PDB file of C-alpha atoms in Angstrom:
ATOM      1  CA  MET A   1       0.000   0.000   0.000  1.00 45.00           C
ATOM      2  CA  ALA A   2       1.408   3.365  -1.083  1.00 50.00           C
ATOM      3  CA  VAL A   3       2.190   5.851   1.669  1.00 59.00           C
ATOM      4  CA  THR A   4       0.908   9.382   1.032  1.00 78.00           C
ATOM      5  CA  PRO A   5       3.751  11.868   1.497  1.00 90.00           C
ATOM      6  CA  PRO A   6       3.145  14.748   3.914  1.00 95.00           C
ATOM      7  CA  VAL A   7       1.962  18.087   2.592  1.00 97.00           C
ATOM      8  CA  ARG A   8       5.009  20.317   2.048  1.00 97.00           C
ATOM      9  CA  VAL A   9       4.409  23.694   3.703  1.00 98.00           C
ATOM     10  CA  LEU A  10       6.494  26.860   3.433  1.00 98.00           C
ATOM     11  CA  ALA A  11       5.743  28.944   6.535  1.00 97.00           C
ATOM     12  CA  HIS A  12       6.812  32.522   5.863  1.00 96.00           C
ATOM     13  CA  PHE A  13       7.599  33.514   9.439  1.00 94.00           C
ATOM     14  CA  THR A  14      10.034  32.702  12.225  1.00 94.00           C
ATOM     15  CA  PRO A  15       8.544  30.241  14.714  1.00 94.00           C
ATOM     16  CA  GLY A  16       8.768  30.264  18.472  1.00 92.00           C
ATOM     17  CA  PRO A  17       8.893  27.128  20.612  1.00 95.00           C
ATOM     18  CA  ARG A  18       5.104  27.027  21.042  1.00 94.00           C
ATOM     19  CA  VAL A  19       4.700  26.841  17.271  1.00 95.00           C
ATOM     20  CA  THR A  20       7.246  24.075  16.808  1.00 95.00           C
ATOM     21  CA  ASP A  21       5.872  22.159  19.794  1.00 95.00           C
ATOM     22  CA  PHE A  22       2.379  22.316  18.301  1.00 96.00           C
ATOM     23  CA  LEU A  23       3.504  21.166  14.851  1.00 96.00           C
ATOM     24  CA  GLY A  24       6.009  18.533  15.976  1.00 93.00           C
ATOM     25  CA  PRO A  25       3.535  15.646  16.409  1.00 95.00           C
ATOM     26  CA  LEU A  26       2.047  16.357  12.951  1.00 95.00           C
ATOM     27  CA  HIS A  27       5.112  15.468  10.875  1.00 91.00           C
ATOM     28  CA  ASP A  28       3.317  12.571   9.172  1.00 92.00           C
ATOM     29  CA  LEU A  29       0.702  15.007   7.846  1.00 95.00           C
ATOM     30  CA  ILE A  30       2.729  18.129   7.107  1.00 97.00           C
ATOM     31  CA  ASP A  31       6.387  18.845   6.413  1.00 97.00           C
ATOM     32  CA  VAL A  32       6.820  22.495   7.459  1.00 97.00           C
ATOM     33  CA  ARG A  33       9.837  24.549   6.369  1.00 97.00           C
ATOM     34  CA  PHE A  34      10.146  27.948   8.020  1.00 97.00           C
ATOM     35  CA  CYS A  35      11.469  31.076   6.374  1.00 96.00           C
ATOM     36  CA  ALA A  36      11.925  34.517   7.932  1.00 95.00           C
ATOM     37  CA  ALA A  37       9.984  37.275   6.160  1.00 91.00           C
ATOM     38  CA  ASP A  38      13.207  38.976   5.014  1.00 92.00           C
ATOM     39  CA  ASP A  39      15.058  35.794   3.982  1.00 96.00           C
ATOM     40  CA  ASP A  40      14.480  35.815   0.232  1.00 96.00           C
ATOM     41  CA  ALA A  41      17.198  33.236  -0.441  1.00 97.00           C
ATOM     42  CA  THR A  42      15.389  30.591   1.600  1.00 97.00           C
ATOM     43  CA  PHE A  43      11.997  31.713   0.330  1.00 97.00           C
ATOM     44  CA  TYR A  44      12.895  31.248  -3.323  1.00 97.00           C
ATOM     45  CA  ARG A  45      14.689  27.978  -2.648  1.00 97.00           C
ATOM     46  CA  GLU A  46      11.715  26.435  -0.849  1.00 97.00           C
ATOM     47  CA  LEU A  47       8.864  27.958  -2.858  1.00 97.00           C
ATOM     48  CA  PRO A  48       9.174  25.736  -5.978  1.00 97.00           C
ATOM     49  CA  VAL A  49       8.767  22.545  -3.902  1.00 97.00           C
ATOM     50  CA  ALA A  50       6.005  23.760  -1.563  1.00 98.00           C
ATOM     51  CA  ASP A  51       2.413  22.556  -1.808  1.00 98.00           C
ATOM     52  CA  VAL A  52       1.161  25.231   0.580  1.00 98.00           C
ATOM     53  CA  LEU A  53       2.399  28.700   1.533  1.00 98.00           C
ATOM     54  CA  TRP A  54       1.485  30.015   4.981  1.00 98.00           C
ATOM     55  CA  HIS A  55       1.567  33.754   4.355  1.00 97.00           C
ATOM     56  CA  VAL A  56       1.775  36.507   6.980  1.00 93.00           C
ATOM     57  CA  LEU A  57       2.787  40.007   5.811  1.00 86.00           C
ATOM     58  CA  ARG A  58       5.515  40.068   3.156  1.00 90.00           C
ATOM     59  CA  PRO A  59       3.614  40.622  -0.141  1.00 93.00           C
ATOM     60  CA  VAL A  60       3.206  37.665  -2.505  1.00 96.00           C
ATOM     61  CA  SER A  61       3.423  38.838  -6.110  1.00 96.00           C
ATOM     62  CA  SER A  62       2.472  37.269  -9.413  1.00 97.00           C
ATOM     63  CA  ASP A  63       6.148  36.505 -10.065  1.00 97.00           C
ATOM     64  CA  ASP A  64       6.387  34.769  -6.686  1.00 97.00           C
ATOM     65  CA  LEU A  65       3.354  32.622  -7.437  1.00 97.00           C
ATOM     66  CA  LYS A  66       4.755  31.597 -10.812  1.00 97.00           C
ATOM     67  CA  GLN A  67       7.773  30.158  -9.019  1.00 97.00           C
ATOM     68  CA  GLY A  68       5.509  28.043  -6.819  1.00 96.00           C
ATOM     69  CA  ARG A  69       5.247  25.310  -9.396  1.00 96.00           C
ATOM     70  CA  ARG A  70       3.627  22.865  -6.957  1.00 97.00           C
ATOM     71  CA  LEU A  71       1.557  25.395  -5.033  1.00 97.00           C
ATOM     72  CA  LYS A  72      -2.046  24.464  -4.484  1.00 97.00           C
ATOM     73  CA  LEU A  73      -2.868  26.840  -1.630  1.00 98.00           C
ATOM     74  CA  VAL A  74      -1.730  30.190  -0.266  1.00 98.00           C
ATOM     75  CA  HIS A  75      -3.183  30.402   3.217  1.00 98.00           C
ATOM     76  CA  LYS A  76      -3.210  33.855   4.775  1.00 96.00           C
ATOM     77  CA  MET A  77      -2.478  33.726   8.491  1.00 95.00           C
ATOM     78  CA  GLY A  78      -5.097  36.401   9.091  1.00 90.00           C
ATOM     79  CA  ALA A  79      -8.042  37.953   7.332  1.00 87.00           C
ATOM     80  CA  GLY A  80      -6.813  40.567   4.844  1.00 86.00           C
ATOM     81  CA  VAL A  81      -5.590  39.179   1.510  1.00 92.00           C
ATOM     82  CA  ASN A  82      -4.528  42.526   0.011  1.00 89.00           C
ATOM     83  CA  THR A  83      -0.871  41.394   0.258  1.00 91.00           C
ATOM     84  CA  ILE A  84      -1.534  38.486  -2.101  1.00 96.00           C
ATOM     85  CA  ASP A  85      -2.007  38.809  -5.866  1.00 97.00           C
ATOM     86  CA  VAL A  86      -5.289  36.905  -5.798  1.00 97.00           C
ATOM     87  CA  GLU A  87      -5.974  37.434  -9.511  1.00 96.00           C
ATOM     88  CA  ALA A  88      -2.638  35.866 -10.439  1.00 97.00           C
ATOM     89  CA  ALA A  89      -3.263  32.977  -8.047  1.00 97.00           C
ATOM     90  CA  THR A  90      -6.620  32.346  -9.684  1.00 97.00           C
ATOM     91  CA  ARG A  91      -5.074  32.317 -13.171  1.00 96.00           C
ATOM     92  CA  LEU A  92      -2.479  29.826 -11.963  1.00 97.00           C
ATOM     93  CA  GLY A  93      -5.063  27.573 -10.315  1.00 96.00           C
ATOM     94  CA  ILE A  94      -3.848  28.292  -6.789  1.00 98.00           C
ATOM     95  CA  ALA A  95      -6.436  28.587  -4.032  1.00 98.00           C
ATOM     96  CA  VAL A  96      -6.194  31.539  -1.644  1.00 98.00           C
ATOM     97  CA  ALA A  97      -7.726  31.130   1.795  1.00 98.00           C
ATOM     98  CA  ASN A  98      -7.894  33.326   4.855  1.00 97.00           C
ATOM     99  CA  MET A  99      -8.933  33.041   8.495  1.00 95.00           C
ATOM    100  CA  PRO A 100     -11.805  35.457   9.174  1.00 91.00           C
ATOM    101  CA  GLY A 101     -12.299  36.105  12.855  1.00 91.00           C
ATOM    102  CA  ALA A 102      -9.284  34.121  14.063  1.00 94.00           C
ATOM    103  CA  ASN A 103      -7.399  37.236  15.124  1.00 94.00           C
ATOM    104  CA  ALA A 104     -10.470  39.209  16.225  1.00 95.00           C
ATOM    105  CA  PRO A 105      -9.972  38.826  20.010  1.00 96.00           C
ATOM    106  CA  SER A 106      -6.342  39.952  19.844  1.00 97.00           C
ATOM    107  CA  VAL A 107      -6.836  42.858  17.427  1.00 97.00           C
ATOM    108  CA  ALA A 108      -9.869  44.102  19.355  1.00 98.00           C
ATOM    109  CA  GLU A 109      -7.895  44.183  22.603  1.00 98.00           C
ATOM    110  CA  GLY A 110      -4.996  45.833  20.767  1.00 98.00           C
ATOM    111  CA  ALA A 111      -7.301  48.530  19.418  1.00 98.00           C
ATOM    112  CA  VAL A 112      -8.621  49.272  22.903  1.00 98.00           C
ATOM    113  CA  MET A 113      -5.046  49.344  24.185  1.00 98.00           C
ATOM    114  CA  LEU A 114      -4.174  52.026  21.621  1.00 98.00           C
ATOM    115  CA  MET A 115      -7.340  53.983  22.480  1.00 98.00           C
ATOM    116  CA  LEU A 116      -6.384  54.061  26.144  1.00 98.00           C
ATOM    117  CA  ALA A 117      -2.714  54.851  25.489  1.00 98.00           C
ATOM    118  CA  ALA A 118      -3.628  57.775  23.236  1.00 97.00           C
ATOM    119  CA  LEU A 119      -6.459  59.086  25.416  1.00 97.00           C
ATOM    120  CA  ARG A 120      -4.328  58.905  28.569  1.00 95.00           C
ATOM    121  CA  ARG A 121      -1.204  60.367  26.872  1.00 94.00           C
ATOM    122  CA  LEU A 122       0.742  57.286  27.929  1.00 94.00           C
ATOM    123  CA  PRO A 123       3.854  57.717  25.716  1.00 91.00           C
ATOM    124  CA  GLU A 124       4.348  61.283  26.942  1.00 89.00           C
ATOM    125  CA  LEU A 125       3.916  60.297  30.595  1.00 90.00           C
ATOM    126  CA  ASP A 126       6.217  57.303  30.155  1.00 91.00           C
ATOM    127  CA  ARG A 127       8.977  59.522  28.758  1.00 89.00           C
ATOM    128  CA  ALA A 128       8.533  62.142  31.495  1.00 88.00           C
ATOM    129  CA  THR A 129       8.640  59.553  34.249  1.00 90.00           C
ATOM    130  CA  ARG A 130      11.807  57.939  32.855  1.00 91.00           C
ATOM    131  CA  ALA A 131      13.403  61.399  32.639  1.00 90.00           C
ATOM    132  CA  GLY A 132      12.845  61.978  36.345  1.00 90.00           C
ATOM    133  CA  ASP A 133       9.733  64.157  36.073  1.00 84.00           C
ATOM    134  CA  GLY A 134       7.691  61.648  38.011  1.00 75.00           C
ATOM    135  CA  TRP A 135       4.983  64.005  39.268  1.00 78.00           C
ATOM    136  CA  PRO A 136       3.056  65.716  36.448  1.00 73.00           C
ATOM    137  CA  THR A 137       3.202  69.501  36.478  1.00 75.00           C
ATOM    138  CA  ASP A 138       1.485  70.012  33.125  1.00 80.00           C
ATOM    139  CA  PRO A 139      -1.878  71.657  33.892  1.00 83.00           C
ATOM    140  CA  THR A 140      -3.292  70.521  30.559  1.00 84.00           C
ATOM    141  CA  LEU A 141      -3.154  66.895  31.677  1.00 86.00           C
ATOM    142  CA  GLY A 142      -6.390  67.139  33.642  1.00 86.00           C
ATOM    143  CA  GLU A 143      -7.958  69.125  30.813  1.00 86.00           C
ATOM    144  CA  THR A 144      -7.224  66.679  28.002  1.00 88.00           C
ATOM    145  CA  VAL A 145      -6.983  63.142  29.394  1.00 91.00           C
ATOM    146  CA  ARG A 146     -10.289  61.292  29.078  1.00 93.00           C
ATOM    147  CA  ASP A 147     -11.997  58.220  30.482  1.00 96.00           C
ATOM    148  CA  LEU A 148     -12.805  55.894  27.621  1.00 97.00           C
ATOM    149  CA  GLY A 149     -16.080  55.087  29.368  1.00 97.00           C
ATOM    150  CA  SER A 150     -17.159  58.719  29.007  1.00 97.00           C
ATOM    151  CA  CYS A 151     -16.520  58.796  25.264  1.00 98.00           C
ATOM    152  CA  THR A 152     -18.484  58.133  22.120  1.00 98.00           C
ATOM    153  CA  VAL A 153     -16.521  55.533  20.169  1.00 98.00           C
ATOM    154  CA  GLY A 154     -17.076  55.439  16.408  1.00 98.00           C
ATOM    155  CA  LEU A 155     -16.273  52.204  14.589  1.00 97.00           C
ATOM    156  CA  ILE A 156     -15.628  52.435  10.855  1.00 97.00           C
ATOM    157  CA  GLY A 157     -16.312  48.906   9.676  1.00 94.00           C
ATOM    158  CA  TYR A 158     -18.537  46.580  11.659  1.00 92.00           C
ATOM    159  CA  GLY A 159     -17.207  43.059  11.313  1.00 90.00           C
ATOM    160  CA  ASN A 160     -15.818  40.534  13.782  1.00 91.00           C
ATOM    161  CA  ILE A 161     -13.146  42.786  15.270  1.00 95.00           C
ATOM    162  CA  ALA A 162     -15.300  45.901  15.532  1.00 95.00           C
ATOM    163  CA  LYS A 163     -18.074  44.011  17.286  1.00 94.00           C
ATOM    164  CA  ARG A 164     -15.586  42.715  19.866  1.00 96.00           C
ATOM    165  CA  VAL A 165     -14.328  46.252  20.395  1.00 98.00           C
ATOM    166  CA  GLU A 166     -17.929  47.308  20.897  1.00 97.00           C
ATOM    167  CA  THR A 167     -18.411  44.667  23.588  1.00 97.00           C
ATOM    168  CA  ILE A 168     -15.292  45.777  25.471  1.00 98.00           C
ATOM    169  CA  VAL A 169     -15.820  49.541  25.387  1.00 98.00           C
ATOM    170  CA  THR A 170     -19.553  49.247  26.087  1.00 98.00           C
ATOM    171  CA  ALA A 171     -18.677  47.324  29.246  1.00 98.00           C
ATOM    172  CA  MET A 172     -16.459  50.281  30.185  1.00 98.00           C
ATOM    173  CA  GLY A 173     -19.386  52.667  29.754  1.00 98.00           C
ATOM    174  CA  ALA A 174     -18.724  54.087  26.286  1.00 98.00           C
ATOM    175  CA  THR A 175     -21.401  54.884  23.730  1.00 98.00           C
ATOM    176  CA  VAL A 176     -20.765  53.129  20.405  1.00 97.00           C
ATOM    177  CA  VAL A 177     -21.772  54.201  16.904  1.00 97.00           C
ATOM    178  CA  HIS A 178     -20.660  52.581  13.674  1.00 96.00           C
ATOM    179  CA  THR A 179     -20.677  52.677   9.915  1.00 93.00           C
ATOM    180  CA  ASN A 180     -19.485  50.392   7.137  1.00 78.00           C
ATOM    181  CA  THR A 181     -19.136  50.240   3.386  1.00 62.00           C
ATOM    182  CA  ARG A 182     -22.110  47.891   2.985  1.00 64.00           C
ATOM    183  CA  GLY A 183     -24.567  50.128   4.806  1.00 59.00           C
ATOM    184  CA  ALA A 184     -26.612  49.200   7.841  1.00 60.00           C
ATOM    185  CA  GLN A 185     -29.371  51.761   7.957  1.00 63.00           C
ATOM    186  CA  GLY A 186     -31.961  50.855  10.525  1.00 64.00           C
ATOM    187  CA  HIS A 187     -29.474  49.581  13.103  1.00 76.00           C
ATOM    188  CA  PRO A 188     -29.730  51.854  16.155  1.00 82.00           C
ATOM    189  CA  GLY A 189     -25.987  52.552  16.234  1.00 90.00           C
ATOM    190  CA  TRP A 190     -25.543  53.202  12.527  1.00 91.00           C
ATOM    191  CA  ARG A 191     -24.358  56.626  11.336  1.00 93.00           C
ATOM    192  CA  THR A 192     -23.175  58.031   8.062  1.00 93.00           C
ATOM    193  CA  LEU A 193     -19.406  58.421   7.900  1.00 95.00           C
ATOM    194  CA  ALA A 194     -19.675  62.211   8.197  1.00 96.00           C
ATOM    195  CA  GLU A 195     -21.974  61.955  11.224  1.00 96.00           C
ATOM    196  CA  LEU A 196     -19.720  59.423  12.914  1.00 97.00           C
ATOM    197  CA  LEU A 197     -16.600  61.547  12.412  1.00 98.00           C
ATOM    198  CA  ALA A 198     -18.288  64.714  13.666  1.00 98.00           C
ATOM    199  CA  THR A 199     -19.639  63.183  16.881  1.00 98.00           C
ATOM    200  CA  SER A 200     -17.089  60.556  17.990  1.00 98.00           C
ATOM    201  CA  ASP A 201     -14.458  61.213  20.648  1.00 98.00           C
ATOM    202  CA  VAL A 202     -12.587  58.114  19.492  1.00 98.00           C
ATOM    203  CA  VAL A 203     -12.665  56.745  15.934  1.00 98.00           C
ATOM    204  CA  SER A 204     -11.359  53.223  15.299  1.00 98.00           C
ATOM    205  CA  LEU A 205     -10.827  51.715  11.837  1.00 98.00           C
ATOM    206  CA  HIS A 206     -11.818  48.100  11.142  1.00 96.00           C
ATOM    207  CA  LEU A 207     -12.141  47.629   7.395  1.00 92.00           C
ATOM    208  CA  PRO A 208     -10.151  45.986   4.593  1.00 89.00           C
ATOM    209  CA  LEU A 209      -8.008  47.863   2.111  1.00 90.00           C
ATOM    210  CA  THR A 210      -9.809  47.981  -1.236  1.00 89.00           C
ATOM    211  CA  GLU A 211     -10.104  50.435  -4.091  1.00 90.00           C
ATOM    212  CA  HIS A 212     -13.096  51.895  -2.261  1.00 91.00           C
ATOM    213  CA  THR A 213     -11.414  52.293   1.141  1.00 93.00           C
ATOM    214  CA  GLU A 214      -7.939  53.457   0.100  1.00 96.00           C
ATOM    215  CA  GLY A 215      -7.555  57.063   1.270  1.00 97.00           C
ATOM    216  CA  LEU A 216     -11.035  56.995   2.833  1.00 96.00           C
ATOM    217  CA  LEU A 217      -9.903  59.323   5.602  1.00 98.00           C
ATOM    218  CA  ASP A 218      -8.460  62.115   3.495  1.00 98.00           C
ATOM    219  CA  ALA A 219      -7.902  65.758   4.455  1.00 98.00           C
ATOM    220  CA  ASP A 220     -11.600  66.634   4.150  1.00 98.00           C
ATOM    221  CA  ALA A 221     -12.709  63.662   6.256  1.00 98.00           C
ATOM    222  CA  LEU A 222     -10.121  64.371   8.949  1.00 98.00           C
ATOM    223  CA  ALA A 223     -11.115  68.037   9.021  1.00 98.00           C
ATOM    224  CA  GLY A 224     -14.666  66.922   9.780  1.00 98.00           C
ATOM    225  CA  MET A 225     -13.672  65.058  12.929  1.00 98.00           C
ATOM    226  CA  LYS A 226     -14.678  66.262  16.365  1.00 98.00           C
ATOM    227  CA  PRO A 227     -12.096  68.650  17.869  1.00 97.00           C
ATOM    228  CA  GLY A 228      -9.920  66.799  20.370  1.00 96.00           C
ATOM    229  CA  ALA A 229     -10.776  63.371  18.936  1.00 98.00           C
ATOM    230  CA  VAL A 230      -8.464  60.354  18.909  1.00 98.00           C
ATOM    231  CA  LEU A 231      -7.997  58.207  15.786  1.00 98.00           C
ATOM    232  CA  VAL A 232      -6.978  54.547  16.071  1.00 98.00           C
ATOM    233  CA  ASN A 233      -6.018  52.326  13.140  1.00 98.00           C
ATOM    234  CA  THR A 234      -5.452  48.576  13.417  1.00 98.00           C
ATOM    235  CA  SER A 235      -6.744  47.760   9.909  1.00 96.00           C
ATOM    236  CA  ARG A 236      -4.568  48.950   6.996  1.00 95.00           C
ATOM    237  CA  GLY A 237      -2.411  52.060   6.861  1.00 96.00           C
ATOM    238  CA  ALA A 238      -3.443  53.201   3.397  1.00 96.00           C
ATOM    239  CA  VAL A 239      -7.046  53.718   4.521  1.00 97.00           C
ATOM    240  CA  ILE A 240      -5.729  57.037   5.891  1.00 98.00           C
ATOM    241  CA  ASP A 241      -3.986  59.795   3.926  1.00 98.00           C
ATOM    242  CA  GLU A 242      -0.868  59.933   6.105  1.00 98.00           C
ATOM    243  CA  ALA A 243       0.203  63.436   5.037  1.00 98.00           C
ATOM    244  CA  ALA A 244      -3.256  64.741   5.931  1.00 98.00           C
ATOM    245  CA  LEU A 245      -3.098  62.869   9.243  1.00 98.00           C
ATOM    246  CA  VAL A 246       0.192  64.565  10.145  1.00 98.00           C
ATOM    247  CA  SER A 247      -1.416  67.954   9.497  1.00 98.00           C
ATOM    248  CA  ALA A 248      -4.508  67.067  11.529  1.00 98.00           C
ATOM    249  CA  LEU A 249      -2.338  65.987  14.461  1.00 98.00           C
ATOM    250  CA  ARG A 250      -0.139  69.078  14.324  1.00 97.00           C
ATOM    251  CA  GLY A 251      -2.793  71.712  13.816  1.00 95.00           C
ATOM    252  CA  GLY A 252      -6.058  70.030  14.734  1.00 93.00           C
ATOM    253  CA  PRO A 253      -8.677  68.831  14.968  1.00 97.00           C
ATOM    254  CA  LEU A 254      -7.099  65.620  16.266  1.00 98.00           C
ATOM    255  CA  GLN A 255      -5.680  65.381  19.768  1.00 96.00           C
ATOM    256  CA  ALA A 256      -3.879  62.072  19.249  1.00 97.00           C
ATOM    257  CA  ALA A 257      -3.627  58.875  17.239  1.00 98.00           C
ATOM    258  CA  GLY A 258      -2.852  55.232  17.953  1.00 98.00           C
ATOM    259  CA  LEU A 259      -1.429  53.423  14.923  1.00 98.00           C
ATOM    260  CA  ASP A 260      -0.555  49.773  14.459  1.00 98.00           C
ATOM    261  CA  VAL A 261      -0.402  50.006  10.663  1.00 97.00           C
ATOM    262  CA  PHE A 262       1.162  52.278   8.065  1.00 97.00           C
ATOM    263  CA  ALA A 263       0.818  52.849   4.327  1.00 96.00           C
ATOM    264  CA  THR A 264       4.309  51.379   3.786  1.00 94.00           C
ATOM    265  CA  GLU A 265       5.456  48.511   5.990  1.00 90.00           C
ATOM    266  CA  PRO A 266       7.779  48.112   7.673  1.00 89.00           C
ATOM    267  CA  VAL A 267       7.328  51.785   8.428  1.00 94.00           C
ATOM    268  CA  ASP A 268      10.082  54.103   7.211  1.00 95.00           C
ATOM    269  CA  PRO A 269      12.005  55.506  10.196  1.00 96.00           C
ATOM    270  CA  GLY A 270      11.714  58.892   8.502  1.00 97.00           C
ATOM    271  CA  ASN A 271       7.900  58.825   8.480  1.00 98.00           C
ATOM    272  CA  PRO A 272       6.844  62.138  10.087  1.00 98.00           C
ATOM    273  CA  LEU A 273       4.158  60.365  12.115  1.00 98.00           C
ATOM    274  CA  LEU A 274       6.973  58.866  14.197  1.00 97.00           C
ATOM    275  CA  THR A 275       8.183  62.330  15.210  1.00 96.00           C
ATOM    276  CA  LEU A 276       4.900  63.414  16.805  1.00 96.00           C
ATOM    277  CA  ASP A 277       4.549  63.278  20.589  1.00 93.00           C
ATOM    278  CA  ASN A 278       0.785  62.749  20.319  1.00 95.00           C
ATOM    279  CA  VAL A 279       1.078  59.500  18.361  1.00 97.00           C
ATOM    280  CA  VAL A 280       1.469  56.044  19.912  1.00 97.00           C
ATOM    281  CA  VAL A 281       2.626  53.329  17.531  1.00 97.00           C
ATOM    282  CA  SER A 282       3.251  49.607  17.217  1.00 97.00           C
ATOM    283  CA  PRO A 283       4.549  47.613  14.208  1.00 95.00           C
ATOM    284  CA  HIS A 284       1.428  45.800  12.912  1.00 94.00           C
ATOM    285  CA  VAL A 285       1.374  43.410  15.874  1.00 94.00           C
ATOM    286  CA  THR A 286      -2.007  43.816  17.567  1.00 96.00           C
ATOM    287  CA  TRP A 287      -2.909  40.416  16.080  1.00 94.00           C
ATOM    288  CA  TYR A 288       0.339  38.792  17.197  1.00 92.00           C
ATOM    289  CA  THR A 289      -0.343  36.869  20.396  1.00 95.00           C
ATOM    290  CA  ALA A 290       0.193  33.277  21.456  1.00 93.00           C
ATOM    291  CA  ASP A 291      -3.576  32.806  21.420  1.00 95.00           C
ATOM    292  CA  THR A 292      -4.027  34.041  17.857  1.00 95.00           C
ATOM    293  CA  MET A 293      -1.063  31.988  16.646  1.00 94.00           C
ATOM    294  CA  ARG A 294      -2.649  28.872  18.119  1.00 95.00           C
ATOM    295  CA  ARG A 295      -5.922  29.608  16.303  1.00 96.00           C
ATOM    296  CA  TYR A 296      -4.022  30.290  13.061  1.00 96.00           C
ATOM    297  CA  LEU A 297      -2.103  27.033  13.283  1.00 97.00           C
ATOM    298  CA  GLU A 298      -5.226  24.998  14.028  1.00 97.00           C
ATOM    299  CA  GLU A 299      -6.996  26.429  10.961  1.00 97.00           C
ATOM    300  CA  ALA A 300      -3.934  26.155   8.711  1.00 97.00           C
ATOM    301  CA  VAL A 301      -3.350  22.513   9.655  1.00 97.00           C
ATOM    302  CA  ALA A 302      -7.041  21.719   9.175  1.00 97.00           C
ATOM    303  CA  ASN A 303      -6.887  23.039   5.608  1.00 97.00           C
ATOM    304  CA  CYS A 304      -3.767  20.982   4.934  1.00 97.00           C
ATOM    305  CA  GLU A 305      -5.695  17.931   6.112  1.00 96.00           C
ATOM    306  CA  ARG A 306      -8.520  18.802   3.710  1.00 96.00           C
ATOM    307  CA  LEU A 307      -6.046  19.295   0.882  1.00 96.00           C
ATOM    308  CA  ALA A 308      -4.403  15.922   1.509  1.00 95.00           C
ATOM    309  CA  ALA A 309      -7.778  14.184   1.639  1.00 94.00           C
ATOM    310  CA  GLY A 310      -9.090  15.925  -1.479  1.00 93.00           C
ATOM    311  CA  HIS A 311     -11.844  17.654   0.464  1.00 95.00           C
ATOM    312  CA  GLN A 312     -13.172  21.174  -0.044  1.00 96.00           C
ATOM    313  CA  LEU A 313     -10.937  23.804   1.543  1.00 97.00           C
ATOM    314  CA  ALA A 314     -12.305  26.245   4.105  1.00 97.00           C
ATOM    315  CA  ASN A 315     -12.468  30.030   3.668  1.00 97.00           C
ATOM    316  CA  VAL A 316     -11.258  30.136   0.058  1.00 97.00           C
ATOM    317  CA  VAL A 317     -11.625  33.649  -1.396  1.00 96.00           C
ATOM    318  CA  ASN A 318     -11.147  32.824  -5.092  1.00 96.00           C
ATOM    319  CA  GLU A 319     -12.593  30.294  -7.504  1.00 91.00           C
ATOM    320  CA  VAL A 320     -10.243  27.517  -8.557  1.00 90.00           C
ATOM    321  CA  ASN A 321     -10.481  23.816  -9.312  1.00 82.00           C
ATOM    322  CA  LEU A 322      -7.906  21.791  -7.409  1.00 72.00           C
TER     323      LEU A 322
END
C-alpha cells in the first residue's frame, strides 16, 4: 500500500517554541519549512517545492506565485488578503484562503489598548517619568486626558473585530456608533461616515483595504472630525492619507492617534508620524499573540488535512479547481 507523502508547507515567518511544539507531532501530515519574512534566499529555494504557503505580511506577487510550481494553496495567516495577488493565483489555479475572525480577540484588545494609550497620553507620561519628572506639572493633563467610558466611540467597519471592540468599550461605559461600506441603515448605532466623524471622541478603523477604502480618511474627512478626537487604526495604513493625518495631528482637529499600521510597511524611520509626541505606535502586531497563533495554526493545519484528503478547503476567497 502506497504511503501518502506529507503536505510540504512553506511557513513565511520565524517560529517560536510554542509553534514548533504544536507542529512537531504532525510530521506525518505536514512537512513544514520555516522562512523569515526577510530571507528571500530561503523563500525562493523552498517555494518551488512547496504545496502550501502560509503567508503573513511580506507581499506575494504574481512573479512569486509563478515560481511556486507545486503550489495548491496560499493560506493567509489572518483575514486581509490585500498582500496576495489573488488574480494571479486564480489564473495559476492556486487557491487563496484566509482566516476570518481568528485574530479578532487579539486585534480588538490591541485597538482598545491604543485607544487608552492615546487618550491617557501614555507615551508622553512614560517619557517624562523615565526622565525623572515623576509628578506631572502640566496643567493641561487634567484638561485633556479622558476616560474611555465617558466617550463616544465610532467604529468604521462593523465586522468581527469591531463588534468585539464594541463589547469591550460598552462594558467600560462608552457609547458606540458605527458605519461600514455595505450600509446598515436601521441599526440603532448606525451613522453616516460624516456623522460618525463629527460626533465621535474616538474613531477606530476596522475595514479591509480595497479600491473603495484606500484614502477613505483624506484631508476633508479628517477636518470633519470632532475637535480633540483620537484616531486609532489597526486595519490597513493606506485607509488614511498619512500626510493629511500629520497635518490634523499638528494643527487640529485631532488630539492624538494610535497606529498599528502604516501605508508602507515596515514603516520608514523617517515617516513624520513617528516624530509626533501625540502618536502612539506599534509595528502591525495587535494580532500577534500566542492565542491568535494557536488559532491560526489549528486552521492552517485543518486546511492541509482537507487538501491531503481531497476535500473542499475552508475560507477560500477565489474560484479555482484543485
